[in-house]
CSV table of N, CA, C and O in Angstrom, one decimal:
chain,number,residue,atom,x,y,z
A,12,MET,N,0.8,-1.3,0.1
A,12,MET,CA,0.0,0.2,0.0
A,12,MET,C,0.9,1.2,-0.1
A,12,MET,O,1.7,1.4,0.8
A,13,TYR,N,0.6,2.2,-1.1
A,13,TYR,CA,1.6,3.5,-0.8
A,13,TYR,C,1.2,4.3,0.2
A,13,TYR,O,-0.2,4.4,0.9
A,14,VAL,N,2.2,4.8,1.1
A,14,VAL,CA,2.1,5.9,2.1
A,14,VAL,C,2.4,7.3,1.2
A,14,VAL,O,1.5,8.1,1.7
A,15,CYS,N,3.1,7.4,0.3
A,15,CYS,CA,3.4,8.3,-0.1
A,15,CYS,C,3.3,8.5,-1.7
A,15,CYS,O,4.1,8.0,-2.2
A,16,SER,N,2.0,9.0,-2.1
A,16,SER,CA,1.7,9.0,-3.3
A,16,SER,C,2.4,9.9,-4.3
A,16,SER,O,2.6,9.7,-5.5
A,17,CYS,N,3.1,10.9,-3.9
A,17,CYS,CA,3.9,12.1,-4.5
A,17,CYS,C,5.2,11.4,-5.0
A,17,CYS,O,5.6,11.4,-6.1
A,18,PHE,N,5.7,10.5,-4.4
A,18,PHE,CA,7.1,9.8,-4.6
A,18,PHE,C,7.0,8.1,-5.1
A,18,PHE,O,8.2,7.4,-4.9
A,19,GLY,N,5.7,7.7,-4.5
A,19,GLY,CA,5.7,6.3,-4.9
A,19,GLY,C,6.3,5.4,-3.7
A,19,GLY,O,6.9,4.3,-4.0
A,20,ILE,N,6.0,6.2,-2.6
A,20,ILE,CA,6.8,5.2,-1.4
A,20,ILE,C,5.9,4.1,-0.7
A,20,ILE,O,4.7,4.9,-0.6
A,21,THR,N,6.1,3.2,-0.7
A,21,THR,CA,5.1,2.2,-0.1
A,21,THR,C,5.3,2.0,1.6
A,21,THR,O,6.2,2.4,2.2
A,22,GLU,N,4.5,1.3,2.1
A,22,GLU,CA,4.5,1.0,3.7
A,22,GLU,C,5.8,0.2,3.8
A,22,GLU,O,6.4,0.2,4.8
A,23,LYS,N,5.9,-0.9,2.8
A,23,LYS,CA,6.9,-2.0,3.0
A,23,LYS,C,8.5,-1.1,2.9
A,23,LYS,O,9.3,-1.3,3.6
A,24,GLN,N,8.3,-0.1,2.1
A,24,GLN,CA,9.8,0.3,1.8
A,24,GLN,C,10.1,1.5,3.6
A,24,GLN,O,11.1,1.3,3.8
A,25,VAL,N,9.1,2.0,3.7
A,25,VAL,CA,9.0,2.8,5.0
A,25,VAL,C,9.4,1.7,6.2
A,25,VAL,O,10.5,2.2,7.1
A,26,LYS,N,8.8,0.7,6.2
A,26,LYS,CA,9.3,-0.4,7.2
A,26,LYS,C,10.6,-0.7,7.3
A,26,LYS,O,11.4,-1.1,8.1
A,27,GLU,N,11.3,-0.9,5.7
A,27,GLU,CA,12.7,-1.4,5.5
A,27,GLU,C,13.6,-0.2,6.0
A,27,GLU,O,14.6,-0.6,6.7
A,28,HIS,N,13.1,0.9,5.8
A,28,HIS,CA,14.2,2.1,6.4
A,28,HIS,C,14.0,2.2,7.7
A,28,HIS,O,15.1,2.6,8.3
A,29,ALA,N,12.8,1.9,8.4
A,29,ALA,CA,12.9,2.2,10.0
A,29,ALA,C,13.7,0.8,10.6
A,29,ALA,O,14.3,0.9,11.4
A,30,ALA,N,13.6,-0.5,9.9
A,30,ALA,CA,14.7,-1.6,10.3
A,30,ALA,C,15.9,-1.0,10.0
A,30,ALA,O,16.9,-1.7,10.9
A,31,ALA,N,16.3,-0.1,9.0
A,31,ALA,CA,17.6,-0.1,9.1
A,31,ALA,C,18.3,1.1,10.1
A,31,ALA,O,19.4,1.8,9.5
A,32,GLY,N,17.2,1.5,10.6
A,32,GLY,CA,17.5,2.9,11.7
A,32,GLY,C,16.9,4.2,11.4
A,32,GLY,O,17.1,5.4,12.4
A,33,ALA,N,15.9,4.3,10.6
A,33,ALA,CA,15.3,5.3,10.5
A,33,ALA,C,14.1,5.6,11.4
A,33,ALA,O,13.4,4.7,11.6
A,34,CYS,N,14.1,6.4,12.4
A,34,CYS,CA,13.4,6.4,13.5
A,34,CYS,C,12.3,7.7,13.7
A,34,CYS,O,11.3,7.8,14.4
A,35,THR,N,12.4,8.5,12.4
A,35,THR,CA,11.7,9.7,12.6
A,35,THR,C,11.0,9.9,11.1
A,35,THR,O,11.8,9.4,10.2
A,36,PRO,N,9.9,10.8,10.9
A,36,PRO,CA,9.5,11.2,9.7
A,36,PRO,C,10.7,11.8,8.7
A,36,PRO,O,10.8,11.4,7.6
A,37,ARG,N,11.4,12.5,9.5
A,37,ARG,CA,12.5,13.4,8.9
A,37,ARG,C,13.7,12.7,8.5
A,37,ARG,O,14.1,12.6,7.2
A,38,GLN,N,13.9,11.3,9.2
A,38,GLN,CA,14.8,10.4,8.4
A,38,GLN,C,14.3,9.8,7.6
A,38,GLN,O,15.3,9.3,6.4
A,39,ILE,N,13.2,9.2,7.4
A,39,ILE,CA,12.5,8.6,6.4
A,39,ILE,C,12.4,9.5,5.3
A,39,ILE,O,12.7,9.2,4.0
A,40,ALA,N,12.2,10.8,5.2
A,40,ALA,CA,12.3,11.7,4.4
A,40,ALA,C,13.9,11.6,3.9
A,40,ALA,O,14.0,12.1,2.5
A,41,SER,N,14.8,11.7,4.4
A,41,SER,CA,16.0,11.9,4.1
A,41,SER,C,16.6,10.7,3.2
A,41,SER,O,17.6,11.0,2.4
A,42,VAL,N,16.2,9.5,3.2
A,42,VAL,CA,16.5,8.5,2.7
A,42,VAL,C,15.3,8.2,1.6
A,42,VAL,O,15.6,7.2,0.7
A,43,SER,N,14.3,8.5,1.6
A,43,SER,CA,13.3,8.3,0.4
A,43,SER,C,12.6,9.5,-0.1
A,43,SER,O,11.8,8.9,-0.9
A,44,LYS,N,12.4,10.5,0.6
A,44,LYS,CA,11.9,12.0,0.0
A,44,LYS,C,10.2,11.9,0.5
A,44,LYS,O,9.4,12.9,0.4
A,45,ALA,N,10.0,10.7,0.8
A,45,ALA,CA,8.5,10.7,1.4
A,45,ALA,C,8.2,11.7,2.5
A,45,ALA,O,9.0,11.9,3.2
A,46,GLY,N,7.0,12.4,2.4
A,46,GLY,CA,6.9,13.5,3.4
A,46,GLY,C,7.5,14.8,2.9
A,46,GLY,O,7.3,16.0,3.7
A,47,THR,N,8.3,15.0,1.9
A,47,THR,CA,8.7,16.2,1.5
A,47,THR,C,8.1,17.3,0.6
A,47,THR,O,8.5,18.3,0.2
A,48,ASP,N,7.0,16.5,-0.3
A,48,ASP,CA,6.5,17.3,-1.1
A,48,ASP,C,5.1,18.3,-0.5
A,48,ASP,O,5.1,19.1,0.0
A,49,CYS,N,3.9,17.4,-0.4
A,49,CYS,CA,2.6,17.9,0.1
A,49,CYS,C,2.5,17.5,1.6
A,49,CYS,O,1.9,18.5,2.2
A,50,GLY,N,3.4,16.7,2.0
A,50,GLY,CA,3.3,16.3,3.5
A,50,GLY,C,2.0,15.7,3.9
A,50,GLY,O,2.0,15.4,5.2
A,51,SER,N,1.3,15.3,3.3
A,51,SER,CA,0.0,14.7,3.8
A,51,SER,C,0.4,13.2,4.2
A,51,SER,O,-0.6,12.4,5.1
A,52,CYS,N,1.5,12.7,4.0
A,52,CYS,CA,1.7,11.1,4.5
A,52,CYS,C,2.5,11.2,5.9
A,52,CYS,O,2.8,10.0,6.3
A,53,VAL,N,3.0,12.3,6.2
A,53,VAL,CA,3.7,12.4,7.4
A,53,VAL,C,3.4,11.5,8.9
A,53,VAL,O,3.9,11.0,9.2
A,54,ARG,N,2.1,11.8,8.9
A,54,ARG,CA,1.2,11.4,9.9
A,54,ARG,C,1.2,9.8,9.8
A,54,ARG,O,1.2,8.9,10.6
A,55,ARG,N,1.0,9.5,8.7
A,55,ARG,CA,1.0,8.0,8.4
A,55,ARG,C,2.3,7.1,8.7
A,55,ARG,O,2.2,6.4,9.2
A,56,ILE,N,3.4,8.1,8.1
A,56,ILE,CA,4.7,7.5,8.6
A,56,ILE,C,4.9,7.6,10.1
A,56,ILE,O,5.5,6.3,10.4
A,57,GLN,N,4.6,8.5,10.8
A,57,GLN,CA,4.8,8.5,12.1
A,57,GLN,C,3.9,7.3,12.6
A,57,GLN,O,4.5,6.7,13.7
A,58,GLY,N,2.7,6.9,12.3
A,58,GLY,CA,2.1,5.7,12.6
A,58,GLY,C,3.1,4.4,12.4
A,58,GLY,O,2.9,3.7,13.3
A,59,ILE,N,3.6,4.5,11.6
A,59,ILE,CA,4.2,3.2,11.0
A,59,ILE,C,5.3,3.3,11.9
A,59,ILE,O,5.5,2.0,12.5
A,60,LEU,N,6.0,4.2,12.0
A,60,LEU,CA,7.2,4.2,13.2
A,60,LEU,C,6.9,3.9,14.3
A,60,LEU,O,7.9,3.3,15.3
A,61,GLY,N,5.6,4.7,14.9
A,61,GLY,CA,5.3,4.4,16.4
A,61,GLY,C,5.9,5.5,17.2
A,61,GLY,O,6.7,6.1,16.7
A,62,ARG,N,5.7,5.4,18.5
A,62,ARG,CA,6.4,6.4,19.1
A,62,ARG,C,7.1,5.8,20.4
A,62,ARG,O,7.5,6.4,21.2
A,63,GLY,N,7.8,4.4,20.1
A,63,GLY,CA,8.5,4.0,21.2
A,63,GLY,C,10.1,4.4,20.8
A,63,GLY,O,10.3,5.1,20.1
A,64,ALA,N,10.7,3.7,21.6
A,64,ALA,CA,12.2,4.0,21.8
A,64,ALA,C,12.7,3.5,20.5
A,64,ALA,O,12.3,2.3,19.8
A,65,CYS,N,13.9,3.9,20.0
A,65,CYS,CA,14.4,3.4,18.8
A,65,CYS,C,15.8,3.2,19.3
A,65,CYS,O,16.6,3.6,19.4
A,66,PRO,N,15.8,1.7,18.8
A,66,PRO,CA,17.4,1.3,19.6
A,66,PRO,C,18.4,1.7,18.7
A,66,PRO,O,19.8,2.0,19.1
A,67,ARG,N,18.1,2.1,17.5
A,67,ARG,CA,19.3,2.5,16.5
A,67,ARG,C,19.9,3.7,17.1
A,67,ARG,O,20.8,4.2,17.0
A,68,ARG,N,18.8,4.5,17.3
A,68,ARG,CA,19.0,6.0,18.1
A,68,ARG,C,19.9,6.0,19.3
A,68,ARG,O,21.0,6.4,19.3
A,69,GLU,N,19.5,5.0,20.1
A,69,GLU,CA,20.3,4.7,21.2
A,69,GLU,C,21.9,4.6,21.2
A,69,GLU,O,22.6,4.6,21.6
A,70,LEU,N,22.0,3.7,19.9
A,70,LEU,CA,23.1,3.0,19.4
A,70,LEU,C,24.2,4.1,18.9
A,70,LEU,O,25.3,4.5,19.5
A,71,VAL,N,23.3,5.0,17.9
A,71,VAL,CA,24.1,6.2,17.6
A,71,VAL,C,24.4,7.0,18.8
A,71,VAL,O,25.6,7.5,18.8
A,72,GLU,N,23.7,7.4,19.7
A,72,GLU,CA,24.2,8.2,20.8
A,72,GLU,C,25.1,7.9,21.6
A,72,GLU,O,25.8,8.5,22.0
A,73,GLN,N,25.1,6.4,21.7
A,73,GLN,CA,26.4,5.7,22.4
A,73,GLN,C,27.7,5.7,21.7
A,73,GLN,O,28.6,5.2,22.2
A,74,GLY,N,27.9,6.7,20.4
A,74,GLY,CA,28.9,6.2,19.6
A,74,GLY,C,28.8,5.3,18.6
A,74,GLY,O,29.8,5.1,18.0
A,75,GLY,N,27.8,4.5,18.7
A,75,GLY,CA,27.6,3.6,17.4
A,75,GLY,C,27.5,3.8,16.0
A,75,GLY,O,27.4,5.2,15.9
A,76,GLU,N,27.7,3.3,15.1
A,76,GLU,CA,27.4,3.6,13.6
A,76,GLU,C,26.2,3.4,13.2
A,76,GLU,O,25.2,2.5,13.5
A,77,SER,N,25.6,4.3,12.5
A,77,SER,CA,24.1,4.5,12.1
A,77,SER,C,24.1,3.6,10.6
A,77,SER,O,25.3,3.5,9.8
A,78,LEU,N,23.1,3.0,10.6
A,78,LEU,CA,22.7,2.4,9.3
A,78,LEU,C,22.2,3.0,8.1
A,78,LEU,O,22.1,2.7,6.9
A,79,LEU,N,21.9,4.5,8.5
A,79,LEU,CA,21.4,5.4,7.5
A,79,LEU,C,22.7,6.0,6.9
A,79,LEU,O,23.6,6.3,7.4
A,80,PRO,N,22.4,6.1,5.5
A,80,PRO,CA,23.5,7.2,4.6
A,80,PRO,C,23.7,8.4,5.0
A,80,PRO,O,22.5,9.1,5.8
A,81,ALA,N,24.8,9.0,5.0
A,81,ALA,CA,25.1,10.1,5.6
A,81,ALA,C,24.4,11.4,4.6
A,81,ALA,O,24.1,11.1,3.2
A,82,ALA,N,23.2,12.1,5.0
A,82,ALA,CA,22.5,12.9,4.3
A,82,ALA,C,23.1,14.3,4.0
A,82,ALA,O,23.6,14.8,4.8
A,83,ALA,N,22.9,14.5,3.0
A,83,ALA,CA,23.6,15.9,2.5
A,83,ALA,C,22.5,17.2,3.0
A,83,ALA,O,21.3,17.1,3.3
A,84,PRO,N,23.4,17.9,3.6
A,84,PRO,CA,22.4,19.4,3.8
A,84,PRO,C,21.2,19.6,2.8
A,84,PRO,O,21.5,19.7,1.7
A,85,ALA,N,20.1,20.0,3.5
A,85,ALA,CA,19.1,20.2,2.6
A,85,ALA,C,19.2,21.8,2.1
A,85,ALA,O,19.3,22.6,2.5
A,86,ALA,N,18.9,21.7,0.7
A,86,ALA,CA,18.8,23.1,0.3
A,86,ALA,C,17.8,23.6,0.5
A,86,ALA,O,16.2,22.9,0.6
A,87,SER,N,17.3,25.1,0.6
A,87,SER,CA,16.5,25.8,1.2
A,87,SER,C,15.6,26.0,-0.1
A,87,SER,O,16.1,26.3,-1.1
A,88,ALA,N,14.3,26.0,0.0
A,88,ALA,CA,13.5,26.0,-1.3
A,88,ALA,C,13.3,27.5,-1.4
A,88,ALA,O,13.0,28.1,-2.7
A,89,GLN,N,13.6,28.7,-0.7
A,89,GLN,CA,13.5,29.6,-0.4
A,89,GLN,C,14.8,30.3,-0.6
A,89,GLN,O,15.5,30.2,-0.2
A,90,PRO,N,14.9,31.6,-1.4
A,90,PRO,CA,16.4,32.3,-1.3
A,90,PRO,C,16.5,32.9,0.1
A,90,PRO,O,15.4,32.6,1.1
A,91,ALA,N,17.8,33.2,0.3
A,91,ALA,CA,17.9,33.7,1.9
A,91,ALA,C,17.5,34.9,2.1
A,91,ALA,O,17.4,35.7,1.1
A,92,ALA,N,17.1,35.2,3.4
A,92,ALA,CA,16.3,36.4,3.5
A,92,ALA,C,17.4,37.5,3.8
A,92,ALA,O,18.5,37.1,4.3
A,93,VAL,N,17.0,38.7,3.4
A,93,VAL,CA,17.8,39.9,3.3
A,93,VAL,C,17.5,40.4,4.7
A,93,VAL,O,16.3,40.6,5.1
A,94,PRO,N,18.5,40.5,5.5
A,94,PRO,CA,18.2,41.0,6.8
A,94,PRO,C,17.2,42.7,6.9
A,94,PRO,O,17.5,43.4,5.9
A,95,GLY,N,16.5,42.6,7.5
A,95,GLY,CA,15.5,43.9,7.8
A,95,GLY,C,14.5,43.6,6.9
A,95,GLY,O,13.6,44.6,6.5
A,96,SER,N,14.5,42.5,5.7
A,96,SER,CA,13.4,42.6,4.7
A,96,SER,C,12.2,41.6,5.2
A,96,SER,O,12.5,40.9,6.1
A,97,MET,N,11.2,41.8,4.7
A,97,MET,CA,10.0,40.5,5.2
A,97,MET,C,10.2,39.5,4.4
A,97,MET,O,10.4,39.2,3.3
A,98,PRO,N,9.5,38.5,5.2
A,98,PRO,CA,9.8,37.3,4.3
A,98,PRO,C,8.8,37.0,2.9
A,98,PRO,O,7.7,37.7,3.2
A,99,ALA,N,9.2,36.2,2.2
A,99,ALA,CA,8.4,36.0,1.2
A,99,ALA,C,7.1,35.6,1.6
A,99,ALA,O,6.9,34.6,2.3
A,100,PRO,N,6.0,35.8,0.9
A,100,PRO,CA,4.4,35.4,1.3
A,100,PRO,C,4.3,33.9,1.0
A,100,PRO,O,4.9,33.4,0.1
A,101,HIS,N,3.5,33.1,1.7
A,101,HIS,CA,3.3,31.7,1.2
A,101,HIS,C,2.7,31.6,-0.1
A,101,HIS,O,1.8,32.6,-0.4
A,102,PRO,N,2.9,30.9,-1.3
A,102,PRO,CA,2.3,30.8,-2.6
A,102,PRO,C,0.6,30.8,-2.2
A,102,PRO,O,0.2,31.5,-3.1
A,103,VAL,N,0.2,29.7,-1.3
A,103,VAL,CA,-0.9,29.8,-1.3
A,103,VAL,C,-1.9,31.2,-0.5
A,103,VAL,O,-2.9,31.8,-1.1
A,104,ALA,N,-1.0,31.7,0.4
A,104,ALA,CA,-1.7,33.1,0.5
A,104,ALA,C,-1.8,34.3,-0.3
A,104,ALA,O,-2.7,34.7,-0.7
A,105,ALA,N,-0.5,34.1,-1.4
A,105,ALA,CA,-0.6,35.2,-2.3
A,105,ALA,C,-1.7,34.7,-3.3
A,105,ALA,O,-2.2,35.5,-4.0
A,106,LEU,N,-2.0,33.6,-3.5
A,106,LEU,CA,-3.2,33.3,-4.4
A,106,LEU,C,-4.3,33.5,-3.9
A,106,LEU,O,-5.3,34.3,-4.3
A,107,GLY,N,-4.8,33.2,-2.4
A,107,GLY,CA,-6.1,34.0,-1.8
A,107,GLY,C,-6.2,35.2,-2.0
A,107,GLY,O,-7.3,35.9,-2.2
A,108,ARG,N,-5.2,36.1,-1.6
A,108,ARG,CA,-5.1,37.4,-1.7
A,108,ARG,C,-5.6,37.9,-3.4
A,108,ARG,O,-6.4,38.7,-3.7
A,109,ALA,N,-5.0,37.2,-4.3
A,109,ALA,CA,-5.1,37.2,-5.8
A,109,ALA,C,-6.7,37.2,-5.9
A,109,ALA,O,-7.3,38.1,-6.8
A,110,LEU,N,-7.1,36.2,-5.5
A,110,LEU,CA,-8.5,35.9,-5.8
A,110,LEU,C,-9.3,36.7,-5.0
A,110,LEU,O,-10.6,37.4,-5.5
A,111,ASP,N,-8.9,37.2,-3.8
A,111,ASP,CA,-9.9,38.1,-3.3
A,111,ASP,C,-10.0,39.5,-3.9
A,111,ASP,O,-10.9,39.9,-4.2
A,112,GLU,N,-8.9,39.8,-4.5
A,112,GLU,CA,-8.7,41.3,-5.2
A,112,GLU,C,-9.5,41.2,-6.6
A,112,GLU,O,-10.1,42.2,-7.0
A,113,ALA,N,-9.6,39.9,-7.1
A,113,ALA,CA,-10.2,39.7,-8.3
A,113,ALA,C,-11.6,39.6,-8.3
A,113,ALA,O,-12.6,40.0,-9.4
A,114,ALA,N,-12.4,39.5,-7.0
A,114,ALA,CA,-13.8,39.2,-6.9
A,114,ALA,C,-14.4,40.5,-6.7
A,114,ALA,O,-14.0,42.0,-6.5
């Protein structure tokens, strides 16, 4: 069964990543992209992972080796903010304002 329809990630794949050491939706996203587009699958991923302790996380914290590949730093989807400037409006908010003005 598909968990993330944006990237075609199945429940089986999420469970395999969890078995390899991914303990959070963010870690699943770093190895599969699931949850990084529309975000509607993040709660489902959290449900699959559960809320219990993560033995692999404890291993990593104790200095053990992680089974996850090293993640590259995430590139920001938005340009860096200029000091003193206002942040860019969210695209949905801008669309809503445009529709309000057109009415």
